[in-house]
CSV table of C-alpha atoms and ligand atoms in Angstrom, one decimal:
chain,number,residue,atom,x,y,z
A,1,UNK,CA,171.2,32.4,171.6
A,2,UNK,CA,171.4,32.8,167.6
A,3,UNK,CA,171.9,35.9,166.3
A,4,UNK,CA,168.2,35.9,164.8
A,5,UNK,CA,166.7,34.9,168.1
A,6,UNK,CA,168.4,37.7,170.0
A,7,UNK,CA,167.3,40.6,166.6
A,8,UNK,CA,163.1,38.8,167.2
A,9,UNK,CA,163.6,39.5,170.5
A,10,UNK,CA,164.5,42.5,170.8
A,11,UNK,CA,162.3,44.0,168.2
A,12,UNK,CA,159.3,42.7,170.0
A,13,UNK,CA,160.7,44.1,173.0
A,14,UNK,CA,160.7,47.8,171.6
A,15,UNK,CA,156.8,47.5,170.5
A,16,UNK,CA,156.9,45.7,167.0
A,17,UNK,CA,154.0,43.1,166.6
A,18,UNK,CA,155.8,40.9,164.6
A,19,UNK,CA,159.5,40.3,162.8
A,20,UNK,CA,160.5,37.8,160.0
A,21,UNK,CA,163.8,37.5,158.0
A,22,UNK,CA,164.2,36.9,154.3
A,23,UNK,CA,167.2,36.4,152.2
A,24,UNK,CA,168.1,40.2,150.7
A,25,UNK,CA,166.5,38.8,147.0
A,26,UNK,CA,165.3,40.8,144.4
A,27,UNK,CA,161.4,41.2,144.2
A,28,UNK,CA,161.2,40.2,140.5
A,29,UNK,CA,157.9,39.7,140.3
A,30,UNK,CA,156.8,42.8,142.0
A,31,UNK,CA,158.9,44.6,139.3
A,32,UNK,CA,156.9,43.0,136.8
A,33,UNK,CA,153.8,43.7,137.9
A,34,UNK,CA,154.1,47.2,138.4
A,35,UNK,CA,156.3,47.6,135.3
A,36,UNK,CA,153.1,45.5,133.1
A,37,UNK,CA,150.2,48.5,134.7
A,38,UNK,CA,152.8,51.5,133.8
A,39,UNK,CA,150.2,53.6,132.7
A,40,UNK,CA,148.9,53.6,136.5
A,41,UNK,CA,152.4,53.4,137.6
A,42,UNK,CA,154.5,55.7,135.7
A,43,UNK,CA,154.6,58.1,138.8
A,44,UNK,CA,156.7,54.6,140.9
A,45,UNK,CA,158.4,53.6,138.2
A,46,UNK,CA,161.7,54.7,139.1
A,47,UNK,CA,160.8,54.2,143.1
A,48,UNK,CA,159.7,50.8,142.4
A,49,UNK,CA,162.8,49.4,140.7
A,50,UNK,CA,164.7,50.3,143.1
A,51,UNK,CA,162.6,48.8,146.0
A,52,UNK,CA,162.7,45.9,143.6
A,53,UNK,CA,166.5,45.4,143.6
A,54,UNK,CA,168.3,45.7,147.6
A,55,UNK,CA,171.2,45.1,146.3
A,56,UNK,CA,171.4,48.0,144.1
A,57,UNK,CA,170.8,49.8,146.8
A,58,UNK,CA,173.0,48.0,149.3
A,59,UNK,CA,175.8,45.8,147.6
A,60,UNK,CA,176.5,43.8,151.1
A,61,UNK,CA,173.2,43.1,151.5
A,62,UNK,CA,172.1,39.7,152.8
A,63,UNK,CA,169.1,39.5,154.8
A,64,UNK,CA,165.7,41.6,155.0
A,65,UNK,CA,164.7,41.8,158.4
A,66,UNK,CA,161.0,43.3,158.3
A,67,UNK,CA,158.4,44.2,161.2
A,68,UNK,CA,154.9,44.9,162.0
A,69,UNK,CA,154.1,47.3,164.0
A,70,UNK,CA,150.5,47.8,164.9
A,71,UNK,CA,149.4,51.5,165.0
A,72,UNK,CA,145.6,50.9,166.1
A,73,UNK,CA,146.2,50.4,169.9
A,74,UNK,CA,144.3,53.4,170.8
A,75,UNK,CA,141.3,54.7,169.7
A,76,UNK,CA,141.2,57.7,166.9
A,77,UNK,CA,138.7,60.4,167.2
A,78,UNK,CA,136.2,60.4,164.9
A,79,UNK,CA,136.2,63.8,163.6
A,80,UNK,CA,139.8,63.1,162.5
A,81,UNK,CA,139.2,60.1,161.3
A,82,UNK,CA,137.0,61.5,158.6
A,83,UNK,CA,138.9,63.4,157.4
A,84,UNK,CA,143.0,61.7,157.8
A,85,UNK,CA,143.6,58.2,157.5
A,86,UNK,CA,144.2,56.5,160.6
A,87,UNK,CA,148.2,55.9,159.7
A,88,UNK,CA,148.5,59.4,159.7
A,89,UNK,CA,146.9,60.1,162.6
A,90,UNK,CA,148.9,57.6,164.6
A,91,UNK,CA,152.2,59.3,163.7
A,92,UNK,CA,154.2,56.6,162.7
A,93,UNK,CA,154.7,56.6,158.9
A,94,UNK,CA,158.3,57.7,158.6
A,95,UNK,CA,158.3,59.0,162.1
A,96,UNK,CA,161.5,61.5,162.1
A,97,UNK,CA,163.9,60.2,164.3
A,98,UNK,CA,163.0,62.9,167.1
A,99,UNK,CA,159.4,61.4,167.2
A,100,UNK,CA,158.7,58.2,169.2
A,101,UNK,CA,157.7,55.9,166.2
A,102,UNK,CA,160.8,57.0,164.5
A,103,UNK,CA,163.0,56.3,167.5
A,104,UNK,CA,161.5,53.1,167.6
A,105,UNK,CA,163.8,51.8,164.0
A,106,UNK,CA,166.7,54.1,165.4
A,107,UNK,CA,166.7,51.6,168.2
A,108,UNK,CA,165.9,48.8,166.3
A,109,UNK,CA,169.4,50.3,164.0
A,110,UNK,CA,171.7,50.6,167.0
A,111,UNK,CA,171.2,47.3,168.1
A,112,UNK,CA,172.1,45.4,165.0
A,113,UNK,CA,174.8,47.7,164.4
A,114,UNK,CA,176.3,46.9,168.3
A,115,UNK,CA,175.5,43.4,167.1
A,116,UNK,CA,178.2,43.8,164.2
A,117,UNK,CA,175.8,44.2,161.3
A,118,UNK,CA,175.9,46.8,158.8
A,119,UNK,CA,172.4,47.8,157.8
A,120,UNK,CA,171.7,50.1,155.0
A,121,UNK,CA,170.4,53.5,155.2
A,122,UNK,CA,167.8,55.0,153.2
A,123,UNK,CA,167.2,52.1,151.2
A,124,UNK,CA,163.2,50.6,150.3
A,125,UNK,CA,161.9,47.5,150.1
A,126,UNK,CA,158.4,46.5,148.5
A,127,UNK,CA,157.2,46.5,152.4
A,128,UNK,CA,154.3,44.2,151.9
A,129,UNK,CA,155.7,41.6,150.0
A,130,UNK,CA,158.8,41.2,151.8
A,131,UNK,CA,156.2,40.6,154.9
A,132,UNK,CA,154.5,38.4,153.3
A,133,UNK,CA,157.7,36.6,152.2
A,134,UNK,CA,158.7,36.4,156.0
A,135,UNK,CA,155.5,34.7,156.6
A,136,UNK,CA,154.5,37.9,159.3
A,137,UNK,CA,151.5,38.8,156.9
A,138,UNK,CA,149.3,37.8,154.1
A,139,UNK,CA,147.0,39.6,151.8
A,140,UNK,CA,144.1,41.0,151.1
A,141,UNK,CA,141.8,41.8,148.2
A,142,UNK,CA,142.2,45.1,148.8
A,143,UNK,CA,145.9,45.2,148.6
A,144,UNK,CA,146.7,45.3,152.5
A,145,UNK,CA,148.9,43.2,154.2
A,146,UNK,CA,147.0,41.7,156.9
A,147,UNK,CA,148.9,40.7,160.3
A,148,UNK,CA,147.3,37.9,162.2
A,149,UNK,CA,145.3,38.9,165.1
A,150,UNK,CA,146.1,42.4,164.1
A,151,UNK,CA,144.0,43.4,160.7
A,152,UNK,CA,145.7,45.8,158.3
A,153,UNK,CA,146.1,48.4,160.5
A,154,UNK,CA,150.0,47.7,161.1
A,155,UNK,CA,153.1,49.9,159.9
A,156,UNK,CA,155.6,47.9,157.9
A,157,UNK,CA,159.3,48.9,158.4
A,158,UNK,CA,162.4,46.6,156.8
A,159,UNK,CA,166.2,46.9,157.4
A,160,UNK,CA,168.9,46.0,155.1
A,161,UNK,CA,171.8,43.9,156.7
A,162,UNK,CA,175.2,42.3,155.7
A,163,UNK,CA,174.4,39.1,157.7
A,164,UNK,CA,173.0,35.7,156.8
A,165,UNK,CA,170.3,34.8,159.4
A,166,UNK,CA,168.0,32.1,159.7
A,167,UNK,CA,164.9,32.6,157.2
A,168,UNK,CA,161.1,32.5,157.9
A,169,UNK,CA,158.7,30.7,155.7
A,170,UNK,CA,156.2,32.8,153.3
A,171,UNK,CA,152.7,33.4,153.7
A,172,UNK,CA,152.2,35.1,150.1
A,173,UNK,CA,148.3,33.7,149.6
A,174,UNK,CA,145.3,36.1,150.4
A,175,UNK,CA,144.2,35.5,153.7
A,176,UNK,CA,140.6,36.7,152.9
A,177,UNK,CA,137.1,34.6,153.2
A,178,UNK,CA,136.1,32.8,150.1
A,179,UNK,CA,133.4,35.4,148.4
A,180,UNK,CA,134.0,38.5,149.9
A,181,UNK,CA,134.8,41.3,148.4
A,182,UNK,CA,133.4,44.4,150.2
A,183,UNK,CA,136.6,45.8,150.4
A,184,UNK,CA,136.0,46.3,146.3
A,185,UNK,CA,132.1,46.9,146.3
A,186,UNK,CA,132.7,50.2,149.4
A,187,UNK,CA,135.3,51.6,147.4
A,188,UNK,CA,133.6,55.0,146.5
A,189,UNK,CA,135.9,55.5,143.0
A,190,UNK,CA,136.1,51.8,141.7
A,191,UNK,CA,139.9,52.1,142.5
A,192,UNK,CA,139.8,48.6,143.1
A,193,UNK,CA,139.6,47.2,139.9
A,194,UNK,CA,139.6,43.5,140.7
A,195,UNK,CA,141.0,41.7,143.8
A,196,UNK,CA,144.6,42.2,144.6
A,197,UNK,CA,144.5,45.0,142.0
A,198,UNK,CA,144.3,48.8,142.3
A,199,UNK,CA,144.5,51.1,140.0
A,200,UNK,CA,146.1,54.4,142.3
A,201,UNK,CA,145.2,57.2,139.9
A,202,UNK,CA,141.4,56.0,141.0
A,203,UNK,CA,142.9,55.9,144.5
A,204,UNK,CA,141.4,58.7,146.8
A,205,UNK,CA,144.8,58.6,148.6
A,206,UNK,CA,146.8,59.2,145.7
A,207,UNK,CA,144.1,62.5,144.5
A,208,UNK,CA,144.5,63.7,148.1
A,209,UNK,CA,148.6,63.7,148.2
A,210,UNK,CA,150.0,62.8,144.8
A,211,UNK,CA,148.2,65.7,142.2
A,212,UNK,CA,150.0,68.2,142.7
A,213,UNK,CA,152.2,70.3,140.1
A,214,UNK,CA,155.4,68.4,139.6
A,215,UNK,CA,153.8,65.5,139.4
A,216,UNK,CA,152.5,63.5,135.7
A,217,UNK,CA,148.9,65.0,135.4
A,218,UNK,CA,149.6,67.7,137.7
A,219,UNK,CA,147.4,68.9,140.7
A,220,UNK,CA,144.3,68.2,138.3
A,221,UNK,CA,141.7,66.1,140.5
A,222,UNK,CA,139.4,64.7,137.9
A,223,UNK,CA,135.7,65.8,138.4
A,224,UNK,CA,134.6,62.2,139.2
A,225,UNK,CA,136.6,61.4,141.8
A,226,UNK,CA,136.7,64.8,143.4
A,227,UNK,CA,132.3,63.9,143.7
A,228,UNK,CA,133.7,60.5,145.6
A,229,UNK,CA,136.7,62.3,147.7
A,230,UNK,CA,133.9,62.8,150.5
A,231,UNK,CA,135.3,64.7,153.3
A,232,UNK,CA,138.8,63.2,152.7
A,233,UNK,CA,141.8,65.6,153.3
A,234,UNK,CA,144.7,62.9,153.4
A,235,UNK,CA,144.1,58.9,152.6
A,236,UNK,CA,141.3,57.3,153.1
A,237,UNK,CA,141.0,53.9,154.9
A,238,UNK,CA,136.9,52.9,153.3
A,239,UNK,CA,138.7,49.9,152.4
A,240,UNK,CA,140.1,48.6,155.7
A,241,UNK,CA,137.3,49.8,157.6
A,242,UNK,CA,134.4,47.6,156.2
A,243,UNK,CA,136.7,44.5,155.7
A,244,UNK,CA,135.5,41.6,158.3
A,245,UNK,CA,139.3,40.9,158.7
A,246,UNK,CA,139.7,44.4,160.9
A,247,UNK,CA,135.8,44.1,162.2
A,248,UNK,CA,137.5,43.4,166.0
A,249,UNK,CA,140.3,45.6,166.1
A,250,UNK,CA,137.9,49.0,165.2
A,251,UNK,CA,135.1,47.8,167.5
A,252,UNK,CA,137.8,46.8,170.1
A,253,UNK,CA,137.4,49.1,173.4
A,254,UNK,CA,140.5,51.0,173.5
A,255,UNK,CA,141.8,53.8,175.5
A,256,UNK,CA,142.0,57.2,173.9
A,257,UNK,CA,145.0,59.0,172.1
A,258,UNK,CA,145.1,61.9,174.4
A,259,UNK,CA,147.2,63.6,172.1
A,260,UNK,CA,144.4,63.2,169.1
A,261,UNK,CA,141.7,63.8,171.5
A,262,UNK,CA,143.7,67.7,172.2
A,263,UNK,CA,144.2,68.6,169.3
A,264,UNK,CA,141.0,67.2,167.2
A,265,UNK,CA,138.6,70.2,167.6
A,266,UNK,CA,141.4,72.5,165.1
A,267,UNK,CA,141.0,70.1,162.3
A,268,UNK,CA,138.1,71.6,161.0
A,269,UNK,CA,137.5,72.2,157.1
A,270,UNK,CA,137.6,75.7,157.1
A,271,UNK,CA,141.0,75.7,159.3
A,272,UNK,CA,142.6,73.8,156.4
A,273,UNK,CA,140.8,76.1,153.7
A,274,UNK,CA,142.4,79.0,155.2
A,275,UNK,CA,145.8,77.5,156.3
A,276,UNK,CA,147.7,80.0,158.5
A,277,UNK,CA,151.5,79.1,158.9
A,278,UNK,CA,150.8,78.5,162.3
A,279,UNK,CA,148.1,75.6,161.4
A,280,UNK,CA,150.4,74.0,159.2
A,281,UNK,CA,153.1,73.8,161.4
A,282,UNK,CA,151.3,73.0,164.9
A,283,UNK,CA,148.8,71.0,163.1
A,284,UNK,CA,149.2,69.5,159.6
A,285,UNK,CA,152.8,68.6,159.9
A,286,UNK,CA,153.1,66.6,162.7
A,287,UNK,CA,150.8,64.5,161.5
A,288,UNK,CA,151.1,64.8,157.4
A,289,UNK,CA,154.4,65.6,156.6
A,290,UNK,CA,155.5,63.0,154.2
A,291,UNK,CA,153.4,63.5,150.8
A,292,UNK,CA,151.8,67.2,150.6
A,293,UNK,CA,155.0,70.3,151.0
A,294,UNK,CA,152.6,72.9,150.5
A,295,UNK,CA,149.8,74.1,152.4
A,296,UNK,CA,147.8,75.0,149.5
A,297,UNK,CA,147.3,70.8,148.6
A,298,UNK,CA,145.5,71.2,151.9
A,299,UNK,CA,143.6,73.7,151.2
A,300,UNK,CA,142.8,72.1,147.7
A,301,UNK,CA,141.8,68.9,149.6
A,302,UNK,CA,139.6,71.3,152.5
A,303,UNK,CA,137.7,73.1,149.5
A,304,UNK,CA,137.0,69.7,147.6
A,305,UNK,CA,135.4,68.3,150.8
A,306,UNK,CA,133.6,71.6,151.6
A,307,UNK,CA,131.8,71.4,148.2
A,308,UNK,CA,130.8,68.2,148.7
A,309,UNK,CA,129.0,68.2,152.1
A,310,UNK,CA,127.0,71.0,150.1
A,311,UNK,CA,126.4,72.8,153.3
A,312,UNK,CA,125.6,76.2,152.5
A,313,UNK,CA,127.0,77.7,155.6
A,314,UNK,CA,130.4,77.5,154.1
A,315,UNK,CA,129.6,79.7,151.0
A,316,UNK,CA,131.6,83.1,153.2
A,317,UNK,CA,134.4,81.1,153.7
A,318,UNK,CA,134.8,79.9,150.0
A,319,UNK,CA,134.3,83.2,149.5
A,320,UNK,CA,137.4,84.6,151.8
A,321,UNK,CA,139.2,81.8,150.2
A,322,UNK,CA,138.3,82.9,146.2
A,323,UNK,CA,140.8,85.8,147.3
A,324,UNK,CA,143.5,83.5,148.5
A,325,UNK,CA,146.6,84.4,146.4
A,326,UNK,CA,147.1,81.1,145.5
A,327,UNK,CA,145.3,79.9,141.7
A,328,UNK,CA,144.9,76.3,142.9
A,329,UNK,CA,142.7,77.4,145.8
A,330,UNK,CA,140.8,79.8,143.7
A,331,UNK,CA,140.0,76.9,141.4
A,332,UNK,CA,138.6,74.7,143.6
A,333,UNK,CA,136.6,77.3,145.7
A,334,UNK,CA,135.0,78.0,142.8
A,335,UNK,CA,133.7,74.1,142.4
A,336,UNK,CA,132.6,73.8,145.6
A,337,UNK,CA,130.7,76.7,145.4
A,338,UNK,CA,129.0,75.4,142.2
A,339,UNK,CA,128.6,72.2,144.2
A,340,UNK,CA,126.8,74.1,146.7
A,341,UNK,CA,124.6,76.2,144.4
A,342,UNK,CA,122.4,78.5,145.4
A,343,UNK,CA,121.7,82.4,145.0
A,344,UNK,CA,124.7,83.1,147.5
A,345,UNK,CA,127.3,81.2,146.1
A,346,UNK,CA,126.2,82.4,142.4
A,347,UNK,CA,126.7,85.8,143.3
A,348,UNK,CA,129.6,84.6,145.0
A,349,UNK,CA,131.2,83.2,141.5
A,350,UNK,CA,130.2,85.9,139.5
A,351,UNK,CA,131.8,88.7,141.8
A,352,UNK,CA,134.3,86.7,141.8
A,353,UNK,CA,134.9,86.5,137.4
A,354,UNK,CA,134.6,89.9,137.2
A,355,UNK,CA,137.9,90.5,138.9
A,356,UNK,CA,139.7,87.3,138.1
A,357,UNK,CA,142.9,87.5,136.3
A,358,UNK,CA,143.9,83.3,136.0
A,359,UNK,CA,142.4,82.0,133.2
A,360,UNK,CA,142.5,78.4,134.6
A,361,UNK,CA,140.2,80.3,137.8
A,362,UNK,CA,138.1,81.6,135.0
A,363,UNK,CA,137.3,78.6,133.4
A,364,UNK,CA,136.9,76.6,136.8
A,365,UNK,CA,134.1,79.9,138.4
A,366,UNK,CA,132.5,79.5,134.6
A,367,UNK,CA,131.8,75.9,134.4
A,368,UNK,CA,130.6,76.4,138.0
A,369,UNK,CA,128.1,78.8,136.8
A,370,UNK,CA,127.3,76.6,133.9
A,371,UNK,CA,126.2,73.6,135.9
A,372,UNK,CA,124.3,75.9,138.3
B,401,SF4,S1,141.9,53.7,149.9
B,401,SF4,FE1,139.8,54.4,149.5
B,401,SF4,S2,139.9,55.0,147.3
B,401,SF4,FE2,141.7,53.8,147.7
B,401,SF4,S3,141.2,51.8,147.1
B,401,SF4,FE3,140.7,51.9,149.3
B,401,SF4,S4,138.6,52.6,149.4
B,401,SF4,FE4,139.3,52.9,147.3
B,402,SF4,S1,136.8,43.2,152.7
B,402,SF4,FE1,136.8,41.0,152.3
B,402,SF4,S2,137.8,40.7,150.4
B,402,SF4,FE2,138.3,42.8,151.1
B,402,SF4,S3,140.3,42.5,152.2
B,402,SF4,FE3,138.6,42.4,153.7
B,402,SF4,S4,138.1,40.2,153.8
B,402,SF4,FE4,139.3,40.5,152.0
């Protein structure tokens, strides 16, 4: 059996949907289009010339062997799933090693390395189009890779090696019925600006994880998009969910996640608003430990979704949280409150000024006020 055979087989053996191999080329193109929207991308630049080029990363690089792996076998509660994207949820996205999806590529690593390959470590690859290069998916409008008889719904993991294999034939078109486009009409921020393009600063998945302070533009969510965030904590998966492409797979009768089905009742706004050590580590970590590194993101992302459900019965605990020691969730207790309105939350705000020492709190509890 060829070398290739023996890699498909065992990857599919070990859980993966699907495996294709590509010749370790550089993604040119993908470069170019990234490089050509910089003012969206300046934040990937860097990340996504280097994806762009294996070789730079790995000089003995020959081959790309990429998989699918389909993380919607089980069902995800619904209280979670308002508020984390379903990837999360599932646990896979750069498992750690001690986790089962991250001993999943460990195993996937030992077994070309006792099969004499070297394969790189820590190096990226533009996961979707290499995919789509090994003809395992194709696209959609909204910028998913799509796996057939799977949806979008899959985790996409590639491995560097030194070896020339035997190559799979692209499948680089979009895979979508002629004329749709709710993927781009349910989009609550207009991220998706015109099919196969997304502009990520629009994204609710980049507001939730990417704004915070080291990043360009800071931990500023703009005032339009926080009003579109909904309930959202960490990604958002609108898109995916009304697309007819994934219409089977999330009305499919599956079994539960008994792990998510445990653990669901703590992820309640006001546990994320008022983020104990112990939350963040028995909670929000195993699950979303690869964007946010502080808790107070979280919290951000709890108060922003608490001022937009506009339920008054959350006024005391933006008020608890308008004494957090932490400016950031100050600021955006302070909007939520003014979202919520009301004779409560005023007096809430205005307690609140008379004591307030951060001028970027200040300005946040006086434009709440303001639009009151
Ligand atoms: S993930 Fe959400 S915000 Fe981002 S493009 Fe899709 S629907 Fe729009
Ligand atoms: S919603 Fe329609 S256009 Fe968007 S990805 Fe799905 S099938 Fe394609």
């Amino acid at each position: 059996m060829s070398l290739t055979k023996k890699i498909k087989e065992f990857a599919l053996d070990i859980g993966y949907s699907k495996v294709g191999i590509i010749p370790a080329d550089s993604f040119s193109d993908y470069l170019a289009d990234i490089s050509n929207r910089s003012e969206m991308y300046s934040f990937f630049l860097k990340g996504a010339s280097r994806a762009a080029d294996p070789r730079s990363q790995m000089p003995t690089a020959k081959s790309i062997i990429t998989t699918v792996y389909d993380y919607s076998q089980k069902n995800f509660p619904q209280e979670l799933t308002d508020k984390i994207a379903r990837i999360y949820q599932a646990r896979c996205y750069n498992a750690p090693p001690d986790r089962i999806h991250g001993a999943r590529p460990q195993l996937l690593r030992r077994f070309l390395e006792n099969a004499g390959c070297e394969v790189g470590i820590g190096t990226i690859v533009p996961e979707r189009i290499a995919a789509a290069k090994a003809g395992i998916v194709n696209f959609g409008r909204n910028n998913f890779a799509y796996a057939n008889g799977i949806g979008s719904f899959i985790y996409l993991t590639s491995f560097l090696v030194d070896q020339e294999l035997e190559y799979d034939a692209p499948t680089l078109e979009v895979g979508c019925p002629e004329g749709c486009r709710a993927c781009i009409k349910a989009c609550p921020t207009q991220a998706i600006y015109e099919p196969q393009k997304l502009n990520p600063l629009r994204c609710i998945a980049y507001n939730n994880f990417f704004r915070q302070d080291e990043m360009p533009g800071g931990s500023f969510v703009p005032y339009d998009i926080r009003e579109k965030i909904g309930t959202k904590i960490h990604g958002c998966d609108i898109c995916q969910e009304v697309c007819p492409r994934n219409r089977k797979k999330v009305t499919a009768q599956k079994a539960d996640d008994e792990y998510l089905t445990q653990i669901a009742k703590d992820y309640t706004l006001t546990n994320f608003l008022h983020m104990t050590d112990d939350f963040y580590q028995t909670r929000v970590q195993p699950l979303m430990h690869n964007y946010i590194k502080h808790k107070k993101y979280f919290q951000r992302n709890a108060a922003i979704a608490l001022g937009n459900l506009a339920d008054p019965a959350a006024i005391p605990d933006l008020a608890l949280a308008m004494a957090d020691t932490e400016e950031l969730v100050r600021e955006y207790a302070a909007w939520a409150l003014g979202k919520i309105g009301s004779n409560p939350a005023k007096q809430v705000l205005e307690v609140s000024l008379a004591s307030e020492v951060s001028p970027a709190v200040q300005r946040e509890i006086t434009a709440a006020l303001l639009a009151m």
